[in-house]
Structure formats: structure tokens, C-alpha cells
Amino acid sequence: MTHTTRVLASVGVFATAALVITGCSTDAGNGGDGEKNDTLRYMSYWTEGEPTSDIMKEAFDAFTEETGIKVDVTWQGRDLPTVLTPLLTSSTPTVDMVDFGCAGVGSSLVATGKAADLSSVLGEEVPGEGKTVEETLAADALATGQFDGTTYCLPFEMTSNFDIWYNAAAHPEWADGAPTTWSEFMDLVGETGKGSVALDGTIQPYASAWYINLAVSAAGKGGLLEAAQDKTGKAFEAPEFLAAAEAAAELQATGAFTDGFAASKFPAIQQKWANNDAALILNGSWLPAEVAPYAAEGFEYSSFPFPALEDGDIQPMQIDTIGFSAIEGAAGVDNAKKFMAFFLQKGYQEKIGQIAVPARTDATVIDSLTSVQEALANPDVVKIAANDGYSSAIPGWGPEVFEPLTQKLVLGELAPKDFISQLVQKQKEWYDLQG
């Protein structure tokens, strides 16, 4: 399974699974019998043989050698939430720890009382380093696993979901002269010519990302989420949301998208980009790994943050994380916490940096991700939750109401004013059906 599928699924799948987790009570603590537990039962979102699972296996062996705690791992893969759900209905959970997208933990494990509080791990020392877990982690990454001030997911890997990517070998001038506003970006698009922006428009989240970033830029961090929670839908009548829609519509109207954008079969369009048939693409930090097998020789991956809609608006950067959660009431919670601190050693984070962006601020990354890491460290770029948090806060609203309309807007099938009016109407109807 590709990184694309992984990231697009990570927010919503756990949230959906939460709907069928029952409210059975569990006994708090590390088993409750006072006996020493020398096992950690771990169910993973990865499958055996993936690069991340290889790193984890190395860490498991070292952890067992150092602590005597044996890791009993199940490489469950992407159907982890479905398999995990029935295991959590028992008063004696048979799983101690899982890894998954932190964004989905709040509306699933936390909401159902199945997530153990990991706050104590933040003050634990990373073995052999003289630093605490909290001191080593990027604050923006850590925040993705905190709900109502409590840590329930401890991130070890980050993704930046939608930045503007380009070939630095072809356009070295963009490294220091990237556009920071939408008007500057559209000027750049005009300079590179018609068809210069790659878009796999049949992938709904890819099309929607254009509007989401523009709306969050104008409305501010959390502004889109707040509008999405308005049961009347009228919050979207605010001028900033229409302005974002008008900007998003410019791309198709000016011929910016490459040929075939509205009827492509993934990954055809990103293949065009990787072969220099398009200069720009809005995509995530998983992109270099996906296109590497067919990229043009000498292609140098680089990206710049999404531009602000207007001067004074924010430059948003959607981030997501994958991390560890422990199951409340499971016998091996304390062992899970020990492994979390162990795995955040710089050596393992450096290995993560060869395939993704590590959650530690001091770990290096592969050359294709240096621009992402630099943007993550840039305080002028405002980090927001994936989709401004609506996917985890309001499961169902995005795919059932918002994203089909934003896709039509970006593809030129819906005018900006019609987009707003239909969004207001459909959002009210959707909430009325929820009861």
C-alpha cells in the first residue's frame, strides 16, 4: 500500500471503528495483580517487510536485550482498526500498544475510554541521552497526540500533507524565491505556462486540498473546523470562504492544470510531474518515495509551503503524525510506555528520517525531505491538523458533504457562489439527519 493511501486513511478509519467499540469498563493500571509483567503485546499498523517495520524489529530486539521485556508483535497492517475493535470490548484487553495516525485517536480510543494517559512518558529520559521525551519531540508533532491537554498518542513520524512540490534541478530559483501569497503563486504559474500544475483530480482529497488550504489561510487555524461544526451551515457565508473559493477556481479557469487532470487514473498525473511534464504539484511528504521508480534522471525533490491567500493571512501547513497509543486497562501499559521512550532514541529517529520525517527536532532526513523539515521548523508557517481537524472531529462530514463539493469547485464543475450556497444547504441537511 502506498504512502498516499496510508495518510488519507489514517485520520478517518480509526474514527469510524470507534463507532462499534462498546463502553465496557476496564481495570486501570498495569494488570492490577502486582506481578511483574515481562511481555509487551503490540499490534502494528505496518506489515512485515515494510521499511518502518524493519526499523521496529531492530528496536524490539534491542529493547528485549536491555530490559528483558519480550515484544509479542502482530503485523496487522492497514486493517488494524477493524481487527482491534472487538479486542477492546473485553474488560481484559489482549493488546497493550498500537501505532496509528494520532489524529484519529481522539475520536476513537480517547472518546471510548480505551486510551491510556501517556503524560508521564513526556518526563521520562530517552535512554542514554540525558534528555526527556518532551525535550526531544517537535512541539507541533506532540500536539497532534494531545486531547484536552492530555497526551494519548506519542508521535514518532510526521507527514506534511499538502505542500507545493517541484524539481529543484529545473527551478533552483524557487528555493529562495518561492511565492508566499496566492497572487505571487498565480504569477509563477503563469510564467511556467498552461498545464504546469499537476493534479490527480479523480482523487477527491487531492482536489479538495486546494480549497482547504486557501480557506484555512483566510479563516485562520481552526476556522474551517469551526465553520464545519455550524449546524446551520451559514458560517460558510463569511466572505473569507467565498474568497478562497474564487481563488481555487482560478486554477482551472486559467488552464493551470495539466491535460487529463479531471479524468486521470492514479498515479498517471504525478508520473507526468515526475517526468517534468508539469512543474508543480500539491502533494505530501510521501510523494518522493512514490514517484522515485519512474522519476526523470537527476530529478531533485523540493517543496515550499502553501502560500497565504492575502498578505496578513497565514501560510498553512497540514501535518499528520503516526505514533504509539497504549490501551487503558491492559496488562502491559507500563511496558508500552518504556518502549515508547526507547524508540525515540536519536538512532532510531535517524533511521525513520531515511523514509519519512521523524518527530524529533534534531534528527536528519533524506535529501528529498529537507525542504519539508525546514518548513516544519519555520515559525512563520502555521502548522494545522490535517484538514484543519474536521476529519477526526466530525467523521462523515468531509466525504459526505464537503469534499464532493470542493472537488467540483476545483475541477471547474461548480462556480464559487454556487459552491457556497450548496455547501450551506447540504451542511444543514446533513446535520438535520444526524438528529
Tab-separated table of N, CA, C and O in Angstrom, residues 236-338:
chain	number	residue	atom	x	y	z
A	236	PHE	N	-20.372	29.368	6.536
A	236	PHE	CA	-19.655	29.397	5.257
A	236	PHE	C	-20.067	30.576	4.375
A	236	PHE	O	-19.496	30.765	3.294
A	237	GLU	N	-21.017	31.368	4.818
A	237	GLU	CA	-21.381	32.574	4.087
A	237	GLU	C	-20.438	33.736	4.395
A	237	GLU	O	-20.534	34.796	3.778
A	238	ALA	N	-19.495	33.521	5.332
A	238	ALA	CA	-18.496	34.550	5.645
A	238	ALA	C	-17.643	34.811	4.409
A	238	ALA	O	-17.351	33.890	3.634
A	239	PRO	N	-17.245	36.062	4.181
A	239	PRO	CA	-16.561	36.428	2.929
A	239	PRO	C	-15.264	35.675	2.684
A	239	PRO	O	-14.891	35.463	1.519
A	240	GLU	N	-14.565	35.271	3.738
A	240	GLU	CA	-13.288	34.593	3.519
A	240	GLU	C	-13.458	33.254	2.810
A	240	GLU	O	-12.581	32.819	2.055
A	241	PHE	N	-14.586	32.587	3.027
A	241	PHE	CA	-14.777	31.289	2.375
A	241	PHE	C	-15.106	31.449	0.891
A	241	PHE	O	-14.695	30.625	0.065
A	242	LEU	N	-15.814	32.509	0.539
A	242	LEU	CA	-16.050	32.787	-0.882
A	242	LEU	C	-14.757	33.219	-1.558
A	242	LEU	O	-14.463	32.792	-2.680
A	243	ALA	N	-13.968	34.039	-0.877
A	243	ALA	CA	-12.686	34.469	-1.450
A	243	ALA	C	-11.785	33.269	-1.716
A	243	ALA	O	-11.106	33.200	-2.755
A	244	ALA	N	-11.780	32.313	-0.805
A	244	ALA	CA	-10.985	31.097	-1.007
A	244	ALA	C	-11.509	30.302	-2.185
A	244	ALA	O	-10.740	29.743	-2.977
A	245	ALA	N	-12.821	30.242	-2.335
A	245	ALA	CA	-13.419	29.511	-3.461
A	245	ALA	C	-13.071	30.175	-4.785
A	245	ALA	O	-12.767	29.496	-5.770
A	246	GLU	N	-13.098	31.490	-4.819
A	246	GLU	CA	-12.757	32.205	-6.053
A	246	GLU	C	-11.300	31.976	-6.427
A	246	GLU	O	-10.973	31.830	-7.618
A	247	ALA	N	-10.427	31.918	-5.434
A	247	ALA	CA	-9.015	31.652	-5.709
A	247	ALA	C	-8.826	30.233	-6.228
A	247	ALA	O	-8.093	30.000	-7.202
A	248	ALA	N	-9.482	29.270	-5.589
A	248	ALA	CA	-9.350	27.876	-6.021
A	248	ALA	C	-9.833	27.686	-7.452
A	248	ALA	O	-9.264	26.896	-8.219
A	249	ALA	N	-10.876	28.417	-7.810
A	249	ALA	CA	-11.436	28.286	-9.154
A	249	ALA	C	-10.525	28.869	-10.229
A	249	ALA	O	-10.658	28.526	-11.412
A	250	GLU	N	-9.599	29.731	-9.825
A	250	GLU	CA	-8.687	30.346	-10.797
A	250	GLU	C	-7.843	29.318	-11.533
A	250	GLU	O	-7.508	29.493	-12.706
A	251	LEU	N	-7.461	28.261	-10.850
A	251	LEU	CA	-6.531	27.295	-11.426
A	251	LEU	C	-7.110	26.665	-12.683
A	251	LEU	O	-6.475	26.662	-13.742
A	252	GLN	N	-8.322	26.148	-12.581
A	252	GLN	CA	-8.927	25.528	-13.754
A	252	GLN	C	-9.283	26.572	-14.808
A	252	GLN	O	-9.079	26.365	-16.000
A	253	ALA	N	-9.762	27.728	-14.341
A	253	ALA	CA	-10.206	28.764	-15.277
A	253	ALA	C	-9.071	29.316	-16.126
A	253	ALA	O	-9.276	29.720	-17.276
A	254	THR	N	-7.864	29.329	-15.582
A	254	THR	CA	-6.715	29.870	-16.310
A	254	THR	C	-5.939	28.799	-17.071
A	254	THR	O	-4.896	29.092	-17.671
A	255	GLY	N	-6.422	27.555	-17.025
A	255	GLY	CA	-5.728	26.482	-17.735
A	255	GLY	C	-4.465	26.016	-17.046
A	255	GLY	O	-3.564	25.471	-17.690
A	256	ALA	N	-4.396	26.195	-15.712
A	256	ALA	CA	-3.180	25.836	-14.988
A	256	ALA	C	-2.955	24.329	-14.901
A	256	ALA	O	-1.819	23.859	-14.912
A	257	PHE	N	-4.037	23.565	-14.820
A	257	PHE	CA	-3.898	22.126	-14.620
A	257	PHE	C	-3.464	21.425	-15.910
A	257	PHE	O	-3.896	21.773	-17.009
A	258	THR	N	-2.638	20.410	-15.731
A	258	THR	CA	-2.139	19.652	-16.867
A	258	THR	C	-3.250	18.834	-17.518
A	258	THR	O	-4.267	18.515	-16.883
A	259	ASP	N	-3.085	18.499	-18.763
A	259	ASP	CA	-4.094	17.740	-19.502
A	259	ASP	C	-4.442	16.438	-18.786
A	259	ASP	O	-3.552	15.730	-18.297
A	260	GLY	N	-5.731	16.125	-18.763
A	260	GLY	CA	-6.190	14.876	-18.165
A	260	GLY	C	-6.462	14.951	-16.681
A	260	GLY	O	-6.783	13.929	-16.067
A	261	PHE	N	-6.371	16.130	-16.098
A	261	PHE	CA	-6.480	16.250	-14.641
A	261	PHE	C	-7.830	15.789	-14.100
A	261	PHE	O	-7.924	15.337	-12.958
A	262	ALA	N	-8.905	15.910	-14.882
A	262	ALA	CA	-10.240	15.599	-14.373
A	262	ALA	C	-10.661	14.159	-14.635
A	262	ALA	O	-11.716	13.735	-14.155
A	263	ALA	N	-9.862	13.409	-15.379
A	263	ALA	CA	-10.256	12.043	-15.720
A	263	ALA	C	-9.076	11.087	-15.652
A	263	ALA	O	-9.057	10.051	-16.316
A	264	SER	N	-8.099	11.430	-14.851
A	264	SER	CA	-6.889	10.617	-14.793
A	264	SER	C	-7.089	9.387	-13.920
A	264	SER	O	-7.975	9.339	-13.066
A	265	LYS	N	-6.256	8.402	-14.138
A	265	LYS	CA	-6.219	7.239	-13.278
A	265	LYS	C	-4.921	7.283	-12.495
A	265	LYS	O	-3.832	7.238	-13.066
A	266	PHE	N	-5.035	7.389	-11.168
A	266	PHE	CA	-3.838	7.481	-10.326
A	266	PHE	C	-2.910	6.294	-10.602
A	266	PHE	O	-3.380	5.168	-10.739
A	267	PRO	N	-1.605	6.532	-10.699
A	267	PRO	CA	-0.856	7.778	-10.471
A	267	PRO	C	-0.406	8.480	-11.755
A	267	PRO	O	0.697	9.037	-11.792
A	268	ALA	N	-1.223	8.475	-12.771
A	268	ALA	CA	-0.785	8.957	-14.085
A	268	ALA	C	-0.293	10.393	-14.053
A	268	ALA	O	0.736	10.719	-14.665
A	269	ILE	N	-0.984	11.260	-13.330
A	269	ILE	CA	-0.625	12.673	-13.372
A	269	ILE	C	0.639	12.956	-12.568
A	269	ILE	O	1.506	13.743	-12.992
A	270	GLN	N	0.791	12.314	-11.425
A	270	GLN	CA	2.031	12.556	-10.686
A	270	GLN	C	3.236	11.932	-11.414
A	270	GLN	O	4.370	12.375	-11.233
A	271	GLN	N	2.971	10.940	-12.246
A	271	GLN	CA	4.036	10.421	-13.103
A	271	GLN	C	4.466	11.487	-14.114
A	271	GLN	O	5.654	11.648	-14.397
A	272	LYS	N	3.494	12.209	-14.655
A	272	LYS	CA	3.828	13.309	-15.564
A	272	LYS	C	4.710	14.329	-14.863
A	272	LYS	O	5.701	14.813	-15.423
A	273	TRP	N	4.339	14.684	-13.642
A	273	TRP	CA	5.127	15.659	-12.882
A	273	TRP	C	6.555	15.149	-12.682
A	273	TRP	O	7.528	15.893	-12.870
A	274	ALA	N	6.680	13.894	-12.310
A	274	ALA	CA	7.999	13.322	-12.039
A	274	ALA	C	8.843	13.193	-13.299
A	274	ALA	O	10.062	13.018	-13.220
A	275	ASN	N	8.197	13.302	-14.454
A	275	ASN	CA	8.927	13.272	-15.723
A	275	ASN	C	9.033	14.654	-16.358
A	275	ASN	O	9.271	14.794	-17.560
A	276	ASN	N	8.837	15.670	-15.530
A	276	ASN	CA	8.994	17.070	-15.943
A	276	ASN	C	7.973	17.527	-16.986
A	276	ASN	O	8.205	18.486	-17.708
A	277	ASP	N	6.815	16.849	-17.040
A	277	ASP	CA	5.748	17.287	-17.930
A	277	ASP	C	4.828	18.297	-17.251
A	277	ASP	O	3.903	18.822	-17.871
A	278	ALA	N	5.057	18.546	-15.984
A	278	ALA	CA	4.372	19.595	-15.215
A	278	ALA	C	5.362	20.090	-14.172
A	278	ALA	O	6.173	19.316	-13.652
A	279	ALA	N	5.305	21.365	-13.856
A	279	ALA	CA	6.319	21.951	-12.975
A	279	ALA	C	5.967	21.857	-11.500
A	279	ALA	O	6.856	21.808	-10.645
A	280	LEU	N	4.676	21.834	-11.191
A	280	LEU	CA	4.231	21.972	-9.807
A	280	LEU	C	3.176	20.916	-9.481
A	280	LEU	O	2.405	20.507	-10.344
A	281	ILE	N	3.129	20.526	-8.212
A	281	ILE	CA	2.085	19.609	-7.755
A	281	ILE	C	1.848	19.844	-6.268
A	281	ILE	O	2.797	20.080	-5.505
A	282	LEU	N	0.592	19.821	-5.876
A	282	LEU	CA	0.228	19.911	-4.454
A	282	LEU	C	0.126	18.502	-3.918
A	282	LEU	O	-0.744	17.737	-4.330
A	283	ASN	N	1.006	18.163	-2.996
A	283	ASN	CA	1.071	16.781	-2.541
A	283	ASN	C	1.784	16.718	-1.197
A	283	ASN	O	2.164	17.739	-0.626
A	284	GLY	N	1.971	15.491	-0.693
A	284	GLY	CA	2.511	15.314	0.643
A	284	GLY	C	3.944	14.826	0.673
A	284	GLY	O	4.549	14.520	-0.368
A	285	SER	N	4.463	14.693	1.871
A	285	SER	CA	5.864	14.320	2.036
A	285	SER	C	6.137	12.869	1.627
A	285	SER	O	7.293	12.455	1.567
A	286	TRP	N	5.096	12.116	1.359
A	286	TRP	CA	5.258	10.761	0.832
A	286	TRP	C	5.566	10.737	-0.664
A	286	TRP	O	5.927	9.711	-1.223
A	287	LEU	N	5.392	11.897	-1.344
A	287	LEU	CA	5.487	11.944	-2.802
A	287	LEU	C	6.826	11.460	-3.356
A	287	LEU	O	6.846	10.661	-4.305
A	288	PRO	N	7.978	11.917	-2.838
A	288	PRO	CA	9.244	11.457	-3.432
A	288	PRO	C	9.385	9.941	-3.457
A	288	PRO	O	9.867	9.376	-4.446
A	289	ALA	N	8.951	9.284	-2.383
A	289	ALA	CA	9.055	7.825	-2.343
A	289	ALA	C	8.133	7.177	-3.363
A	289	ALA	O	8.475	6.146	-3.960
A	290	GLU	N	6.958	7.784	-3.568
A	290	GLU	CA	6.004	7.194	-4.516
A	290	GLU	C	6.487	7.298	-5.958
A	290	GLU	O	6.303	6.365	-6.748
A	291	VAL	N	7.057	8.433	-6.327
A	291	VAL	CA	7.399	8.637	-7.739
A	291	VAL	C	8.825	8.214	-8.080
A	291	VAL	O	9.190	8.187	-9.263
A	292	ALA	N	9.615	7.866	-7.094
A	292	ALA	CA	11.023	7.535	-7.337
A	292	ALA	C	11.235	6.477	-8.418
A	292	ALA	O	12.161	6.591	-9.232
A	293	PRO	N	10.389	5.434	-8.491
A	293	PRO	CA	10.646	4.395	-9.503
A	293	PRO	C	10.551	4.882	-10.948
A	293	PRO	O	11.115	4.255	-11.842
A	294	TYR	N	9.830	5.978	-11.182
A	294	TYR	CA	9.667	6.428	-12.567
A	294	TYR	C	10.044	7.893	-12.779
A	294	TYR	O	9.746	8.475	-13.806
A	295	ALA	N	10.721	8.499	-11.814
A	295	ALA	CA	11.111	9.903	-11.962
A	295	ALA	C	12.231	10.055	-12.986
A	295	ALA	O	13.043	9.143	-13.207
A	296	ALA	N	12.278	11.235	-13.601
A	296	ALA	CA	13.315	11.532	-14.583
A	296	ALA	C	14.691	11.518	-13.923
A	296	ALA	O	14.838	11.839	-12.736
A	297	GLU	N	15.690	11.157	-14.681
A	297	GLU	CA	17.052	11.127	-14.153
A	297	GLU	C	17.462	12.529	-13.701
A	297	GLU	O	17.213	13.520	-14.383
A	298	GLY	N	18.067	12.609	-12.526
A	298	GLY	CA	18.529	13.882	-11.997
A	298	GLY	C	17.456	14.721	-11.329
A	298	GLY	O	17.719	15.876	-10.955
A	299	PHE	N	16.271	14.171	-11.143
A	299	PHE	CA	15.173	14.912	-10.509
A	299	PHE	C	15.532	15.198	-9.051
A	299	PHE	O	15.919	14.301	-8.313
A	300	GLU	N	15.411	16.445	-8.639
A	300	GLU	CA	15.720	16.846	-7.264
A	300	GLU	C	14.444	17.332	-6.581
A	300	GLU	O	13.915	18.391	-6.905
A	301	TYR	N	13.953	16.548	-5.640
A	301	TYR	CA	12.692	16.853	-4.979
A	301	TYR	C	12.846	18.030	-4.005
A	301	TYR	O	13.741	18.045	-3.161
A	302	SER	N	11.928	18.969	-4.129
A	302	SER	CA	11.887	20.078	-3.180
A	302	SER	C	10.459	20.602	-3.115
A	302	SER	O	9.622	20.290	-3.973
A	303	SER	N	10.186	21.374	-2.085
A	303	SER	CA	8.829	21.887	-1.891
A	303	SER	C	8.896	23.228	-1.180
A	303	SER	O	9.908	23.598	-0.587
A	304	PHE	N	7.797	23.966	-1.267
A	304	PHE	CA	7.666	25.187	-0.474
A	304	PHE	C	6.268	25.227	0.134
A	304	PHE	O	5.329	24.606	-0.384
A	305	PRO	N	6.116	25.941	1.244
A	305	PRO	CA	4.825	25.961	1.934
A	305	PRO	C	3.729	26.583	1.074
A	305	PRO	O	3.988	27.442	0.222
A	306	PHE	N	2.510	26.167	1.323
A	306	PHE	CA	1.366	26.705	0.595
A	306	PHE	C	1.276	28.209	0.861
A	306	PHE	O	1.435	28.660	1.978
A	307	PRO	N	1.037	29.022	-0.175
A	307	PRO	CA	1.015	30.474	0.003
A	307	PRO	C	-0.215	30.968	0.760
A	307	PRO	O	-1.262	30.306	0.771
A	308	ALA	N	-0.075	32.128	1.376
A	308	ALA	CA	-1.211	32.781	2.034
A	308	ALA	C	-2.151	33.340	0.974
A	308	ALA	O	-1.708	33.795	-0.088
A	309	LEU	N	-3.450	33.318	1.265
A	309	LEU	CA	-4.403	33.852	0.301
A	309	LEU	C	-4.155	35.340	0.059
A	309	LEU	O	-4.121	35.801	-1.075
A	310	GLU	N	-3.960	36.083	1.136
A	310	GLU	CA	-3.672	37.514	1.050
A	310	GLU	C	-2.554	37.857	2.027
A	310	GLU	O	-2.271	37.097	2.953
A	311	ASP	N	-1.913	39.001	1.829
A	311	ASP	CA	-0.949	39.491	2.818
A	311	ASP	C	-1.646	39.577	4.172
A	311	ASP	O	-2.756	40.107	4.274
A	312	GLY	N	-1.020	39.060	5.198
A	312	GLY	CA	-1.616	39.075	6.522
A	312	GLY	C	-2.328	37.789	6.878
A	312	GLY	O	-2.569	37.516	8.063
A	313	ASP	N	-2.701	36.979	5.880
A	313	ASP	CA	-3.265	35.656	6.148
A	313	ASP	C	-2.128	34.690	6.467
A	313	ASP	O	-0.958	34.970	6.204
A	314	ILE	N	-2.470	33.546	7.015
A	314	ILE	CA	-1.438	32.583	7.389
A	314	ILE	C	-1.030	31.727	6.204
A	314	ILE	O	-1.789	31.540	5.252
A	315	GLN	N	0.206	31.231	6.258
A	315	GLN	CA	0.646	30.174	5.359
A	315	GLN	C	0.450	28.853	6.093
A	315	GLN	O	1.190	28.542	7.029
A	316	PRO	N	-0.558	28.065	5.698
A	316	PRO	CA	-0.863	26.845	6.450
A	316	PRO	C	-0.027	25.660	6.011
A	316	PRO	O	0.335	25.528	4.841
A	317	MET	N	0.253	24.801	6.952
A	317	MET	CA	0.962	23.558	6.648
A	317	MET	C	0.248	22.433	7.387
A	317	MET	O	0.295	22.344	8.613
A	318	GLN	N	-0.443	21.605	6.629
A	318	GLN	CA	-1.168	20.493	7.236
A	318	GLN	C	-0.184	19.406	7.662
A	318	GLN	O	0.589	18.920	6.842
A	319	ILE	N	-0.242	19.037	8.916
A	319	ILE	CA	0.645	17.981	9.388
A	319	ILE	C	-0.169	16.847	10.000
A	319	ILE	O	-1.258	17.049	10.526
A	320	ASP	N	0.384	15.690	9.896
A	320	ASP	CA	-0.196	14.495	10.497
A	320	ASP	C	0.956	13.718	11.123
A	320	ASP	O	2.122	13.915	10.757
A	321	THR	N	0.643	12.863	12.040
A	321	THR	CA	1.690	12.065	12.672
A	321	THR	C	1.224	10.624	12.817
A	321	THR	O	0.030	10.339	12.849
A	322	ILE	N	2.187	9.755	12.907
A	322	ILE	CA	1.941	8.368	13.292
A	322	ILE	C	2.666	8.154	14.606
A	322	ILE	O	3.813	8.594	14.782
A	323	GLY	N	1.981	7.528	15.536
A	323	GLY	CA	2.580	7.387	16.856
A	323	GLY	C	2.040	6.187	17.607
A	323	GLY	O	1.301	5.355	17.069
A	324	PHE	N	2.413	6.115	18.884
A	324	PHE	CA	2.041	4.997	19.742
A	324	PHE	C	0.905	5.397	20.678
A	324	PHE	O	0.893	6.502	21.226
A	325	SER	N	-0.013	4.479	20.880
A	325	SER	CA	-1.030	4.614	21.921
A	325	SER	C	-1.057	3.329	22.731
A	325	SER	O	-0.853	2.239	22.185
A	326	ALA	N	-1.312	3.461	24.025
A	326	ALA	CA	-1.445	2.301	24.897
A	326	ALA	C	-2.914	2.118	25.257
A	326	ALA	O	-3.677	3.084	25.313
A	327	ILE	N	-3.304	0.882	25.490
A	327	ILE	CA	-4.701	0.550	25.746
A	327	ILE	C	-4.969	0.560	27.248
A	327	ILE	O	-4.335	-0.171	28.022
A	328	GLU	N	-5.891	1.411	27.658
A	328	GLU	CA	-6.244	1.543	29.074
A	328	GLU	C	-6.699	0.202	29.651
A	328	GLU	O	-7.512	-0.514	29.054
A	329	GLY	N	-6.144	-0.160	30.800
A	329	GLY	CA	-6.513	-1.397	31.467
A	329	GLY	C	-5.745	-2.613	31.023
A	329	GLY	O	-5.899	-3.685	31.621
A	330	ALA	N	-4.919	-2.483	29.990
A	330	ALA	CA	-4.132	-3.630	29.532
A	330	ALA	C	-2.998	-3.915	30.508
A	330	ALA	O	-2.507	-3.017	31.201
A	331	ALA	N	-2.566	-5.150	30.521
A	331	ALA	CA	-1.558	-5.566	31.500
A	331	ALA	C	-0.192	-4.954	31.241
A	331	ALA	O	0.604	-4.790	32.160
A	332	GLY	N	0.089	-4.624	29.982
A	332	GLY	CA	1.438	-4.160	29.643
A	332	GLY	C	1.564	-2.681	29.384
A	332	GLY	O	2.477	-2.264	28.646
A	333	VAL	N	0.712	-1.860	29.966
A	333	VAL	CA	0.772	-0.418	29.719
A	333	VAL	C	2.118	0.160	30.129
A	333	VAL	O	2.715	0.977	29.405
A	334	ASP	N	2.617	-0.224	31.292
A	334	ASP	CA	3.905	0.315	31.744
A	334	ASP	C	5.030	-0.101	30.796
A	334	ASP	O	5.942	0.690	30.508
A	335	ASN	N	4.979	-1.332	30.306
A	335	ASN	CA	5.982	-1.782	29.351
A	335	ASN	C	5.876	-1.006	28.043
A	335	ASN	O	6.881	-0.696	27.403
A	336	ALA	N	4.652	-0.699	27.645
A	336	ALA	CA	4.437	0.094	26.434
A	336	ALA	C	5.088	1.466	26.583
A	336	ALA	O	5.749	1.959	25.656
A	337	LYS	N	4.910	2.077	27.728
A	337	LYS	CA	5.490	3.399	27.965
A	337	LYS	C	7.020	3.349	27.907
A	337	LYS	O	7.672	4.258	27.381
A	338	LYS	N	7.588	2.279	28.430
A	338	LYS	CA	9.048	2.135	28.389
A	338	LYS	C	9.540	2.029	26.943
A	338	LYS	O	10.549	2.628	26.576
